Amino acid sequence: MPRFSIVVPSHGVAGRLSQALDSVLAQSFGDFELIPVCDAPDAPAADVVTEYAERDSRVTPVHSPPSDGLAGARNTGLRAAVGGHVLFLDGDDVLVPGALAALDARLERTGEVDVLYFEHERTPWWEGEPTNPAAPLLARTPDGAFSPDRAPLLTGVTLPAWSAVYRRAFLTEHNIAFPGDHFTDVGFGGLVALRAERVAALRTVVVRHLLRRQGNRPALPGEHHAELLDQTELVLTRAVEQDLPADRLKPLFEQLFAAVLKTAAHPRRLTSGRRAFFRRASTLYRRHRPDGYRAPGGSLGVQHRLLASGSYAAFRSLRAAHRTASRAAALLPRPRGLRTRLRYAAALRLPLDRNLVVYCAYWGRGYVCNPAAIHAKARELAPHLRAVFLVEPDAVGSVPPGVDYAVIGSRKYWQVLARAKYLVNNANFADAVVKRPGSVHLQTQHGTPLKTMGADQATYPVVAAATGSFAKLLARVDRWDYNLTSNRHSTEMWERAFPSTHETLEYGYPRNDVYCTASAEDVARVRKELGVPDGKKALLYAPTHRDYATGFETGLDLAEFCEAIGDDYVVLLRAHYFYDRGASRGGGRIIDVTGHRSSEDVCLAADGLITDYSSIMFDYANLDRPIVVYADDWDVYRETRGVYFDLMELPPGRVARTPGELAAVFRDGSWADETATSLRATFRERFCQFDDGRAAERVVRRVLLGEPPASIPPVIPLAERVPAPAATLVRS
């Protein structure tokens, strides 16, 4: 039997789960079992956990459906545990080095105890000093093991479940499990403290808790706050049944109702049902108030007395001024220009137009990418919806006939942003755009991340300087309701890079649908539009942007490259969209397609791709055509930009480091040989998971039509998809 069983729920933390697991497996004390609790075998966290379980026999994952919540996940892990003591660790928290050794040593000194409480460090997710909220409370506890009667303030309801280690037999004997779902730590901690007969404290930090920037679930708005009253009633009822002494009952009562009053007075937690919450809380207060209880002084004491009397009107008046100020600050629009601000503010007071969808792509560069693909499918499946595309003045010509548009900054632009029920973007809307209650923001993204993104850029000075304020960036992220991904890797990385409360949709990228739906005729048409000569193999050269460089340089002499590989090839040059130089230009063996509206068309036309670190490789892999990575400055790029995985260890095909090596793989045919094909197959399995040709349909049905997840078409397995045919290559 291992000394410790460590239960780690993983729902919604796949992007940071590896840090939690690493912190456990790196402990100097190794007598433990690690029990990650995943939603299902195919859940995002399951991919992470499987790798750990294969490497270390101490990792024994179990599954608990998301519908069972955090309490269900912990209870599932607890039932699977066989260790002498149980420790609960959130999936985005870590054990500090030496934590298990310190716990073991303390238990050796105190002897068997039902509960060993310990200190924890709350670390701000971004900036600020860490805090140790348990330290003052534990500092007042006796040395060694003691009875709970000797530490009446240690009620258990103010400490999280992961701030203690529990004797498993104690929990089993008393049938103690996590109750409910939300605020489950309150109920569990209270039940444990009521039943424990022998406890101890370790005045050392064991867990480092990373504060989520979006806040913990109990602090977010919603109807779930009623469950705080359920947990309060459960604990106080059990206390009465046990005839808890008055000197323990009073601090328990006071700590529970401090949390209740904090919720009742908070301007945003209770979005509805405030009066019902207050009345029920008042009933519980009067029913369980200990004999001779005296309310605290000051403002908190006033709230206690109003709660005891059931005076909701007076309580509401006490907080009305603060709530009004909070609402005004949250809804204050800040576009530039007084006239614009006034118009936008007026439009925000009008009802939402529930049939209006606003789309934008690449900060207004035109009718392109995922927003355009979603719009096209919405015209088919949801014709009742009215759409407006936001574009810059010089991109008006890219909008197809029959598609309504608004020029960014115009009066119409602010009007539709204020009134639209749905807002769809592959980047972000302006800082001044207000997230109205009832509106739905869909972030579609525009690529799979190899390079670091969002908050992960902060440690790379060159990138951070160009990004600007991360606080503003993440304020924009907070407006998202849904975030789209095309593979499990993206799911995990977006969770890290853009921490917020949005829901992830693993539906694939709508712009990539065409790679499964285009015909040979479509490919021939695009090649003709681009000026690709008949019979020639077209190689798409698509390098990415360098944060440490100014201006666009290919890094490759294309004329020399063409001369070296022979007359059978032409090169389609597509620079990063930062360097869009206007309309496509053809002629000779180098055809500049940077200005062509659709990168998807350009990919369809190409028989092979040459790129460095551009995310286009992930999209192009859906076509199952050869890819060559030209990595002449990989080490510099990796150090200055930061990457999420080593592309040299997992390339989509052959890798060349010099112009000579690049030319050689085309001269000898190795760019498309069996080795290249095998590398591409492995790459596709990891990064082409959800792009099956039906992504746009899934998005429209779920987001714009509101269909339940169970009715959304499932993803077609990779082996069953038939990519669009290449013009000159024959696929086996």
XYZ file of C-alpha atoms in Angstrom, residues 83-711:
629
model
C -2.879 4.642 -0.299
C -2.762 5.217 3.421
C -3.366 8.967 3.035
C -5.155 10.939 0.322
C -4.100 14.284 -1.087
C -6.206 16.238 -3.575
C -4.431 18.453 -6.098
C -6.110 20.620 -8.722
C -4.908 19.986 -12.251
C -3.391 23.441 -12.636
C -1.657 23.507 -9.223
C 1.702 22.024 -8.261
C 3.367 20.362 -5.299
C 6.420 22.299 -4.175
C 9.727 20.380 -4.227
C 10.082 18.207 -1.139
C 6.361 18.429 -0.307
C 5.708 14.699 0.101
C 8.867 14.202 2.125
C 7.760 16.992 4.469
C 4.298 15.438 4.841
C 5.759 12.000 5.522
C 8.169 13.376 8.128
C 5.401 15.295 9.889
C 3.146 12.230 10.016
C 6.015 10.214 11.474
C 6.375 12.787 14.261
C 2.669 13.216 15.055
C 1.630 9.611 14.638
C -1.611 8.724 12.884
C -3.968 11.679 12.570
C -7.251 11.954 10.709
C -6.255 15.188 9.017
C -2.958 16.981 8.545
C -3.552 20.590 7.523
C -0.742 22.459 5.759
C 0.038 25.852 4.299
C -0.382 26.706 0.630
C 0.783 29.547 -1.552
C -1.639 31.413 -3.786
C 0.287 32.673 -6.780
C -1.212 35.410 -8.983
C -1.469 34.122 -12.527
C 0.223 37.237 -13.921
C 1.766 39.671 -11.496
C 1.666 40.433 -7.793
C 3.064 38.898 -4.646
C 2.140 35.334 -3.596
C 0.102 34.990 -0.422
C -0.135 32.283 2.226
C -3.694 32.585 3.592
C -3.544 29.476 5.774
C -0.430 30.576 7.687
C -2.145 32.868 10.258
C -4.753 30.219 11.033
C -2.290 27.335 11.396
C 0.111 29.458 13.425
C -2.444 29.447 16.258
C -2.808 25.669 16.383
C -1.070 23.532 19.041
C 2.183 21.761 18.315
C 1.964 18.039 17.650
C -1.327 16.178 17.288
C -4.380 17.713 18.967
C -8.128 17.457 19.333
C -10.226 19.876 17.212
C -11.629 21.298 20.457
C -8.219 22.890 21.075
C -8.373 24.846 17.784
C -12.022 25.980 17.365
C -11.167 28.399 14.541
C -9.964 25.469 12.421
C -13.464 24.703 11.160
C -12.408 23.351 7.760
C -14.796 25.554 5.786
C -12.276 28.293 4.993
C -9.544 25.999 3.653
C -9.620 24.320 0.224
C -9.651 20.541 0.068
C -6.109 20.552 -1.321
C -4.776 22.263 1.824
C -4.745 19.048 3.848
C -3.889 15.358 3.610
C -6.484 12.885 4.903
C -6.210 9.415 6.387
C -8.078 7.311 3.849
C -9.475 4.897 6.434
C -10.946 7.879 8.322
C -12.807 9.084 5.229
C -14.018 5.562 4.483
C -15.138 4.776 8.035
C -17.260 7.926 8.225
C -18.419 7.721 4.601
C -17.153 11.228 3.938
C -17.250 12.299 0.287
C -17.442 15.562 -1.607
C -21.045 16.799 -1.572
C -22.815 18.587 -4.420
C -20.652 20.257 -7.017
C -20.073 23.963 -6.525
C -18.707 25.046 -3.142
C -17.973 21.381 -2.497
C -14.830 22.326 -0.551
C -17.009 24.098 2.019
C -19.131 21.020 2.635
C -16.252 18.551 2.538
C -14.017 20.633 4.786
C -16.775 21.140 7.311
C -17.741 17.438 7.421
C -14.111 16.417 7.844
C -13.531 18.866 10.707
C -16.718 17.746 12.460
C -15.765 14.054 12.352
C -12.023 14.313 12.970
C -10.812 13.322 16.424
C -7.096 13.823 16.035
C -5.555 16.439 13.738
C -2.234 18.171 13.209
C -0.750 21.064 11.256
C 2.337 21.440 9.070
C 3.464 25.066 8.979
C 5.146 24.636 5.602
C 3.902 25.386 2.091
C 3.029 22.134 0.312
C 0.858 23.258 -2.620
C 1.412 26.204 -4.911
C -2.008 27.270 -6.174
C -2.087 29.182 -9.441
C -4.920 31.683 -9.295
C -6.888 31.511 -12.520
C -7.243 34.911 -14.111
C -10.874 34.182 -14.939
C -11.513 33.385 -11.298
C -12.594 30.166 -9.633
C -16.025 28.857 -10.523
C -17.596 29.743 -7.136
C -16.670 33.402 -7.707
C -18.224 33.644 -11.181
C -21.789 34.849 -11.867
C -24.570 32.288 -12.063
C -27.343 30.384 -10.364
C -24.852 27.946 -8.840
C -24.379 30.291 -5.868
C -27.540 28.821 -4.337
C -25.435 25.745 -3.618
C -23.421 27.728 -1.073
C -26.575 27.703 1.023
C -26.927 23.942 0.499
C -23.420 23.382 1.814
C -23.985 25.793 4.702
C -27.163 23.989 5.707
C -25.486 20.569 5.405
C -22.584 21.470 7.676
C -24.639 23.287 10.300
C -27.235 20.502 10.404
C -24.499 17.912 11.005
C -23.010 20.161 13.691
C -26.332 20.241 15.539
C -26.748 16.465 15.177
C -23.318 16.003 16.769
C -24.186 18.483 19.519
C -21.109 20.499 18.679
C -19.864 22.535 21.660
C -20.707 26.247 21.593
C -17.068 27.331 21.410
C -16.729 25.409 18.111
C -20.206 26.108 16.753
C -19.879 29.908 16.938
C -16.768 30.246 14.738
C -18.208 27.684 12.316
C -21.448 29.679 12.051
C -19.608 32.962 11.649
C -17.232 31.698 8.951
C -20.043 30.146 6.916
C -22.206 33.254 6.989
C -19.261 35.503 6.192
C -19.124 33.659 2.860
C -22.912 33.859 2.452
C -22.974 37.609 3.049
C -20.052 38.162 0.711
C -22.039 36.464 -2.049
C -25.286 38.248 -1.232
C -23.547 41.631 -1.326
C -21.442 41.009 -4.426
C -22.687 43.095 -7.366
C -22.151 40.446 -10.056
C -22.242 36.959 -8.543
C -26.009 36.692 -8.245
C -27.311 37.582 -11.691
C -30.866 36.604 -10.679
C -32.703 35.303 -7.644
C -31.049 37.706 -5.204
C -34.209 38.106 -3.112
C -34.748 34.318 -2.905
C -31.096 33.799 -1.952
C -31.356 36.420 0.802
C -34.615 35.040 2.194
C -33.317 31.485 2.345
C -30.085 32.694 3.919
C -32.101 34.631 6.486
C -34.096 31.505 7.378
C -30.923 29.472 7.793
C -29.361 32.233 9.874
C -32.210 32.343 12.346
C -32.529 28.547 12.500
C -28.864 27.864 13.217
C -27.761 30.984 15.111
C -26.034 29.758 18.283
C -27.527 30.763 21.604
C -26.046 34.003 22.833
C -24.353 34.740 19.502
C -23.268 38.385 19.131
C -22.811 39.791 15.636
C -19.429 41.363 14.796
C -19.029 45.121 14.749
C -18.850 47.543 11.824
C -20.437 47.160 8.407
C -20.327 43.350 8.607
C -22.322 43.489 11.819
C -24.972 45.636 10.098
C -25.274 43.004 7.377
C -25.636 40.290 10.038
C -28.476 42.171 11.693
C -30.253 42.803 8.388
C -29.943 39.142 7.502
C -31.295 38.108 10.889
C -34.300 40.398 10.468
C -34.913 39.388 6.844
C -34.758 43.034 5.720
C -33.911 42.513 2.072
C -34.983 46.028 1.042
C -32.597 47.610 3.531
C -29.799 45.225 2.586
C -30.329 46.013 -1.101
C -30.236 49.734 -0.433
C -26.993 49.346 1.471
C -25.294 47.893 -1.621
C -27.201 49.756 -4.367
C -24.710 52.575 -4.842
C -21.775 50.210 -5.268
C -23.662 48.003 -7.739
C -24.737 50.984 -9.808
C -21.178 52.260 -10.069
C -19.902 48.813 -11.050
C -22.448 48.436 -13.835
C -21.721 51.903 -15.191
C -17.993 51.231 -15.323
C -18.485 47.883 -17.060
C -20.716 49.305 -19.791
C -18.788 52.486 -20.456
C -17.855 52.506 -24.167
C -14.515 54.015 -25.100
C -14.212 54.425 -28.866
C -12.288 57.487 -29.958
C -14.168 60.683 -30.661
C -16.961 62.181 -28.601
C -19.576 61.888 -31.348
C -18.702 58.234 -31.939
C -18.835 57.472 -28.215
C -22.259 59.036 -27.901
C -23.635 57.156 -30.908
C -22.201 53.868 -29.736
C -23.527 54.411 -26.209
C -26.976 55.128 -27.613
C -26.892 51.993 -29.773
C -25.906 49.898 -26.766
C -29.179 50.870 -25.091
C -31.179 49.372 -27.956
C -32.209 45.692 -27.879
C -29.900 43.126 -29.423
C -30.772 42.161 -32.978
C -31.041 38.394 -32.522
C -30.746 37.731 -36.239
C -27.650 39.856 -36.830
C -24.188 38.301 -37.213
C -21.055 40.442 -37.510
C -17.959 38.860 -39.060
C -14.381 40.081 -39.227
C -11.125 38.470 -40.370
C -7.512 39.570 -39.868
C -8.487 43.001 -38.508
C -10.615 43.771 -41.562
C -8.388 42.469 -44.372
C -11.364 41.105 -46.278
C -13.765 38.246 -46.857
C -11.412 35.390 -45.926
C -10.494 32.580 -43.533
C -12.790 30.905 -41.012
C -15.277 33.793 -40.721
C -15.886 33.703 -44.481
C -16.344 29.926 -44.473
C -18.790 30.120 -41.555
C -20.701 32.907 -43.291
C -21.009 30.861 -46.476
C -22.371 27.858 -44.580
C -24.729 30.054 -42.538
C -26.310 31.356 -45.748
C -27.173 27.737 -46.505
C -28.238 26.463 -43.065
C -29.475 29.656 -41.384
C -30.812 31.944 -44.143
C -32.860 33.909 -41.612
C -29.675 35.433 -40.186
C -28.466 38.764 -41.534
C -24.706 39.123 -41.862
C -22.372 42.122 -42.007
C -18.639 41.762 -42.751
C -16.278 44.344 -41.250
C -13.511 45.453 -43.621
C -10.906 48.167 -43.996
C -11.544 50.656 -46.822
C -8.949 49.055 -49.113
C -10.510 45.604 -48.639
C -14.019 46.500 -49.802
C -13.254 45.024 -53.216
C -12.671 41.583 -51.672
C -16.260 41.327 -50.461
C -18.303 39.122 -52.841
C -21.451 40.526 -54.456
C -24.492 40.181 -52.245
C -22.531 40.252 -48.960
C -23.300 43.246 -46.762
C -20.312 45.014 -45.225
C -19.338 47.929 -43.001
C -16.098 49.874 -43.194
C -14.197 49.768 -39.913
C -14.624 53.011 -37.959
C -17.742 54.075 -39.825
C -21.072 54.872 -38.216
C -22.522 51.611 -39.521
C -19.565 49.727 -38.019
C -20.349 50.882 -34.472
C -24.086 50.381 -34.964
C -23.823 46.734 -35.981
C -21.244 45.993 -33.273
C -23.614 47.417 -30.670
C -26.685 45.518 -31.897
C -25.396 42.132 -33.121
C -26.318 38.985 -31.232
C -23.367 37.094 -32.777
C -19.821 38.345 -33.321
C -17.374 36.111 -35.212
C -13.676 36.904 -35.587
C -10.390 35.117 -36.268
C -8.405 37.801 -34.389
C -10.043 40.231 -31.945
C -12.461 43.108 -32.044
C -11.352 46.576 -30.959
C -10.789 47.228 -27.258
C -13.732 49.605 -27.190
C -16.248 46.921 -28.185
C -18.530 46.099 -25.250
C -19.508 42.508 -24.508
C -23.256 42.868 -24.038
C -25.261 40.414 -21.939
C -26.859 37.937 -24.318
C -24.365 38.445 -27.135
C -22.273 35.511 -28.366
C -18.622 35.964 -29.334
C -16.963 33.217 -31.373
C -13.178 33.207 -31.736
C -12.229 31.031 -34.712
C -8.415 31.487 -34.576
C -6.418 31.416 -37.827
C -3.885 28.667 -37.388
C -2.418 25.914 -35.248
C 0.181 27.284 -32.818
C 3.799 26.231 -33.260
C 5.094 29.564 -31.954
C 4.027 30.865 -28.549
C 0.854 32.919 -28.403
C -1.068 35.129 -25.995
C 0.118 35.130 -22.391
C 2.892 32.657 -23.238
C 4.666 35.390 -25.226
C 5.411 37.386 -22.088
C 8.802 35.770 -21.456
C 10.110 36.594 -24.946
C 11.119 40.288 -24.883
C 11.049 40.965 -28.628
C 7.600 39.450 -29.029
C 6.248 40.954 -25.812
C 7.294 44.439 -26.893
C 5.450 44.055 -30.177
C 2.365 42.585 -28.512
C 1.768 45.550 -26.222
C -0.415 45.341 -23.141
C -1.164 41.761 -22.145
C -3.839 43.061 -19.790
C -5.680 44.576 -22.751
C -5.154 41.437 -24.804
C -6.711 39.265 -22.132
C -9.554 41.716 -21.600
C -10.393 41.067 -25.243
C -10.141 37.330 -24.617
C -12.651 37.661 -21.784
C -15.295 38.568 -24.361
C -15.084 35.150 -26.022
C -17.886 32.657 -25.459
C -16.465 30.008 -27.781
C -12.973 29.251 -29.063
C -12.443 27.011 -32.075
C -9.667 24.433 -32.435
C -8.630 22.061 -35.218
C -6.656 19.564 -33.121
C -6.057 18.538 -29.531
C -2.665 20.274 -29.476
C -4.408 23.598 -30.162
C -6.963 22.908 -27.449
C -4.206 22.560 -24.874
C -2.100 25.494 -26.079
C -5.015 27.948 -26.407
C -6.009 27.087 -22.847
C -2.545 28.143 -21.699
C -2.193 31.155 -23.974
C -5.705 32.579 -23.522
C -6.894 31.705 -20.000
C -10.539 32.627 -19.627
C -13.991 31.088 -19.177
C -14.908 30.463 -22.823
C -15.936 27.040 -24.108
C -13.619 25.198 -26.497
C -15.184 23.748 -29.643
C -13.110 20.920 -31.122
C -14.872 21.204 -34.469
C -12.018 21.871 -36.926
C -11.334 24.987 -38.974
C -14.146 25.853 -41.413
C -11.671 27.348 -43.912
C -10.096 23.880 -44.239
C -13.361 22.208 -45.270
C -12.444 22.842 -48.889
C -9.476 20.480 -48.635
C -11.964 17.612 -48.347
C -14.662 18.944 -50.664
C -12.775 20.431 -53.651
C -12.701 18.501 -56.929
C -10.077 18.081 -59.631
C -11.946 20.734 -61.620
C -11.617 23.172 -58.726
C -7.869 22.545 -58.567
C -7.493 23.065 -62.322
C -9.495 26.304 -62.172
C -7.343 27.779 -59.399
C -4.106 26.833 -61.141
C -5.300 28.577 -64.260
C -6.235 31.704 -62.273
C -2.772 31.798 -60.732
C -1.005 31.277 -64.022
C 0.498 27.852 -63.312
C 1.573 26.306 -66.645
C -0.002 22.977 -67.571
C 2.077 19.981 -66.601
C 4.341 21.872 -64.193
C 4.696 20.922 -60.554
C 3.789 23.940 -58.413
C 5.707 24.372 -55.152
C 4.177 26.779 -52.667
C 6.864 28.677 -50.742
C 5.252 30.241 -47.650
C 7.706 31.571 -45.039
C 6.449 33.075 -41.802
C 7.053 36.410 -40.125
C 10.210 36.987 -38.063
C 9.674 39.126 -34.957
C 13.369 40.005 -34.880
C 13.522 41.134 -38.542
C 12.186 44.222 -40.291
C 10.501 43.889 -43.654
C 10.092 40.768 -45.745
C 13.045 38.726 -46.879
C 12.537 35.239 -48.244
C 15.796 33.914 -46.795
C 16.119 31.957 -50.020
C 17.206 33.014 -53.499
C 14.232 31.660 -55.417
C 15.784 32.248 -58.833
C 18.816 30.153 -57.900
C 16.569 27.540 -56.314
C 14.481 27.220 -59.476
C 17.612 26.898 -61.569
C 18.926 24.162 -59.281
C 15.804 21.956 -59.264
C 15.072 21.951 -62.992
C 12.395 23.067 -65.394
C 9.648 20.785 -64.120
C 8.816 23.147 -61.267
C 7.370 26.605 -60.693
C 7.319 28.361 -57.322
C 4.276 30.093 -55.854
C 5.584 32.723 -53.427
C 3.202 33.610 -50.606
C 4.674 35.944 -48.017
C 3.133 36.371 -44.559
C 0.017 38.555 -44.691
C 1.936 41.290 -42.863
C 3.726 41.813 -46.187
C 0.759 41.652 -48.549
C 1.830 43.693 -51.557
C -1.449 43.783 -53.418
C -2.726 41.707 -56.310
C -1.179 38.411 -57.348
C 1.576 38.665 -59.932
C 2.464 35.865 -62.330
C 5.163 35.340 -64.879
C 8.214 33.165 -65.306
C 8.920 30.386 -62.823
C 8.266 32.486 -59.720
C 4.632 33.501 -59.276
C 3.912 35.951 -56.452
C 0.582 34.919 -54.903
C 0.928 36.946 -51.697
C -1.991 39.169 -52.650
C -4.332 36.352 -53.668
C -7.432 36.514 -51.503
C -7.584 32.868 -50.487
C -4.690 30.903 -49.000
C -6.883 27.828 -49.373
C -6.977 28.283 -53.173
C -3.206 28.672 -53.264
C -2.776 25.454 -51.275
C -5.129 23.581 -53.601
C -3.027 24.686 -56.565
C 0.276 23.525 -55.056
C 1.652 20.024 -55.507
C 3.973 20.524 -52.550
C 4.704 23.001 -49.777
C 7.989 24.554 -48.714
C 7.756 26.491 -45.473
C 9.778 27.270 -42.414
C 7.678 27.619 -39.258
C 4.414 28.948 -40.699
C 1.155 27.497 -39.418
C 0.171 26.937 -43.041
C 1.894 23.539 -42.750
C -0.852 22.298 -40.409
C -3.586 23.320 -42.839
C -1.757 22.042 -45.916
C -1.226 18.659 -44.246
C -4.968 18.053 -44.660
C -4.289 17.682 -48.402
C -1.835 14.834 -47.708
C 0.680 16.299 -50.150
C 4.455 16.572 -49.607
C 5.795 19.220 -47.216
C 9.438 20.283 -46.890
C 10.623 22.370 -43.940
C 13.353 24.903 -44.750
C 14.802 25.594 -41.287
C 17.830 27.761 -41.925
C 17.417 29.747 -38.675
C 15.487 27.362 -36.416
C 17.694 27.896 -33.365
C 17.361 31.679 -33.547
C 13.624 31.518 -34.161
C 13.079 29.093 -31.283
C 15.009 31.252 -28.816
C 13.507 34.610 -29.812
C 9.905 33.599 -30.559
C 9.402 30.542 -28.404
C 7.753 27.353 -29.662
C 5.388 24.763 -28.234
C 7.200 21.718 -29.610
C 10.411 20.862 -31.443
C 9.535 20.881 -35.129
C 12.830 19.208 -35.942
C 11.743 16.200 -33.862
C 8.253 16.045 -35.385
C 8.447 17.469 -38.925
C 5.722 16.991 -41.553
C 8.304 15.823 -44.096
C 11.901 16.306 -45.106
C 13.934 19.062 -43.382
C 16.596 21.169 -45.111
C 18.943 23.584 -43.350
C 20.710 25.168 -46.347
C 19.704 26.154 -49.907
C 21.828 23.281 -51.198
C 20.044 20.727 -49.016
C 16.679 22.140 -50.087
C 17.474 21.847 -53.780
C 18.849 18.342 -53.282
C 15.603 16.896 -51.882
C 13.830 17.951 -55.061
C 16.544 16.810 -57.435
C 16.708 13.317 -55.934
C 12.953 12.986 -55.329
C 13.243 12.484 -51.560
C 10.759 15.329 -50.947
C 8.006 12.834 -51.842
C 9.558 9.447 -50.999
C 8.444 6.839 -48.461
C 10.299 8.473 -45.584
C 8.661 11.833 -46.301
C 5.277 10.103 -46.569
C 5.767 8.350 -43.226
C 6.726 11.594 -41.477
C 3.668 13.295 -42.952
C 1.371 10.489 -41.800
C 2.556 10.859 -38.195
C 2.170 14.635 -38.412
C -1.370 14.316 -39.816
C -2.469 12.001 -37.031
C -1.555 14.635 -34.466
C -2.576 17.845 -36.211
C -5.379 16.970 -38.676
C -7.752 15.537 -36.101
C -10.909 17.570 -36.657
C -10.623 19.013 -40.197
C -12.927 16.616 -42.037
C -14.878 18.934 -44.365
C -17.805 19.551 -41.988
C -16.323 22.057 -39.532
C -18.399 25.003 -40.802
C -21.581 22.990 -40.464
C -20.772 22.051 -36.875
C -20.057 25.676 -35.980
C -23.237 27.019 -37.563
C -25.422 24.406 -35.953
C -23.953 24.809 -32.479
C -23.257 28.555 -32.261
C -25.678 30.247 -34.643
C -28.592 27.794 -34.473
C -28.099 26.779 -30.848
C -28.351 23.040 -31.439
C -27.252 20.833 -28.510
C -23.792 19.237 -28.630
C -25.304 15.751 -28.943
C -26.887 16.643 -32.309
